[in-house]
Amino acid sequence: MTKLISIRDCDKHVNEEVKMHVWLTDKRSSGKIVFLQLRDGTAFFQGVIRKDNVSAEVFETAKSLHQEASFYITGTVCEDSRSHFGYEIQISDLEVVTNNEGYPIGNKEHGIDFLLDHRHLWLRSRRPFAIMRIRNIIYKATIDFFEKEGFVKFDAPIFMHSAPEGTTELFHTEYFGGDAYLSQSGQLYGEVGAAAFDKIFTFGPTFRAEASKTRRHLTEFWMMEPEMAWMHQDESLDIQERFLSYVVKAVLEHGQYELELLGRDSQKLEPATQGHYTRLAYDDAVKMLQEAGRDFKWGDDFGAPDEAFISEKFDRPFFIVNYPTVIKPFYMKKNPDNPKEYLCADVLAPEGYGEIMGGSERESDYQTLRQQIAEAGLNENDYSWYLDLRKYGSVPHSGFGMGFERVIAWICKLDHVREAIPFPRMINRVQP
Ligand code: 4AD
Ligand code: MG
């Protein structure tokens, strides 16, 4: 029996006869030879059919194949130094499963709206394939990292009655005659988890009804949120640095083929694996902007162009620490040395990408937190269970949130986060 293998495993079967199941991405023929560009979900490579090597029927079938035809092939794997994949297959037999005309995505330039309308098919193309594979590598590396560090995966709900990150960006839904909101962040539940399991992380979809039409905003995105009991902000920053270094290392180790498909210069990612991420004070970031003549005053939040300007100065991710309290959410702990700022940090990615993660030490004192809830104009009753965490066994604790698509966009060097998720949701798009 001929062995069924994947394209990815070609290197282990050079000069062997093998079987594969494949789809056709492109075809070229010249009299006595047909070149089939093939994919199987693991990689892309070329199949070659020579008239002299196959039956007349197989040769005619090969010539009749349409884009995205699905079929089995039998043949011999050969080294092919001309392709960057390094291998091709000399096909001896072929068995068609489906072969229909009219696949809408051709091997020509399409506009982004056309491609997004056909996202259900576009995902098969090289570029989205490479991005989703890297997404998967980052996902796996994230789980590995937190497993190694002794964290428990803890699932937060999606239907919520309270707002962790400000009430203006909530998606409302009717809930059996009452109200519920889609989760903006799993953090408050993550804090529950940390008090029960010491160190946890949540990982799931989150929703923001932000009317932001930027290259960094989705209305539905995935967030990974670790929360650590008995931990101050500095130690949380250490974890964040180790975590990002680990993730980028994993991509460089397991995603070389994908980075090449994307034309991503992997040298640019190398420094991120080395740690030593700068901890830049908010005050100093403000000075950088002012010295460059930008219109920015202390207490303003950084806009995307400000972040891009600062992040062009770094070759690896870096922290901006201790933002003014007026621009951050109610649950953060004030800096005892300067109550105008929180013990918090955002992580900005280099190459102009800006914020990819954000976190803080949490206020752990019951009365202080009550006061901060009131100051934020929130209703204490909505947070009674959250306040309970400060009544019973309260300890210093810290955490952060990683915007999954933002990290993917930076690592893959995408122009827009919409390419970092299989089915992007934005203010003007909820389908396919
Ligand atoms: O900065 P954010 O709003 O922080 C939180 O939600 C905290 N509860 C996190 C925590 O401390 N546990 O969001 C965290 C990250 C941002 O740094 C950004 O990368 C990403 O989530 N993010 C978005 N990504 C895509 N589209 C949006 N609309 C996003 N909003 C935030
Ligand atoms: Mg933030």
XYZ file of C-alpha atoms in Angstrom, residues 282 286 289-290 294-303 306 323-324 326-327:
19
model
C 4.677 57.900 30.637
C 5.318 62.703 26.758
C 6.565 63.698 21.769
C 6.904 67.304 22.927
C 4.084 67.162 18.536
C 0.955 68.649 20.068
C 0.634 66.580 23.236
C 0.201 67.496 26.898
C 0.541 65.527 30.095
C -2.746 63.714 30.807
C -3.576 63.063 27.164
C -3.923 59.486 25.986
C -1.654 58.420 23.157
C -3.343 58.234 19.806
C 1.743 59.086 18.828
C -0.111 56.437 33.024
C -2.196 59.234 34.572
C -7.597 59.991 34.280
C -7.023 57.879 31.167
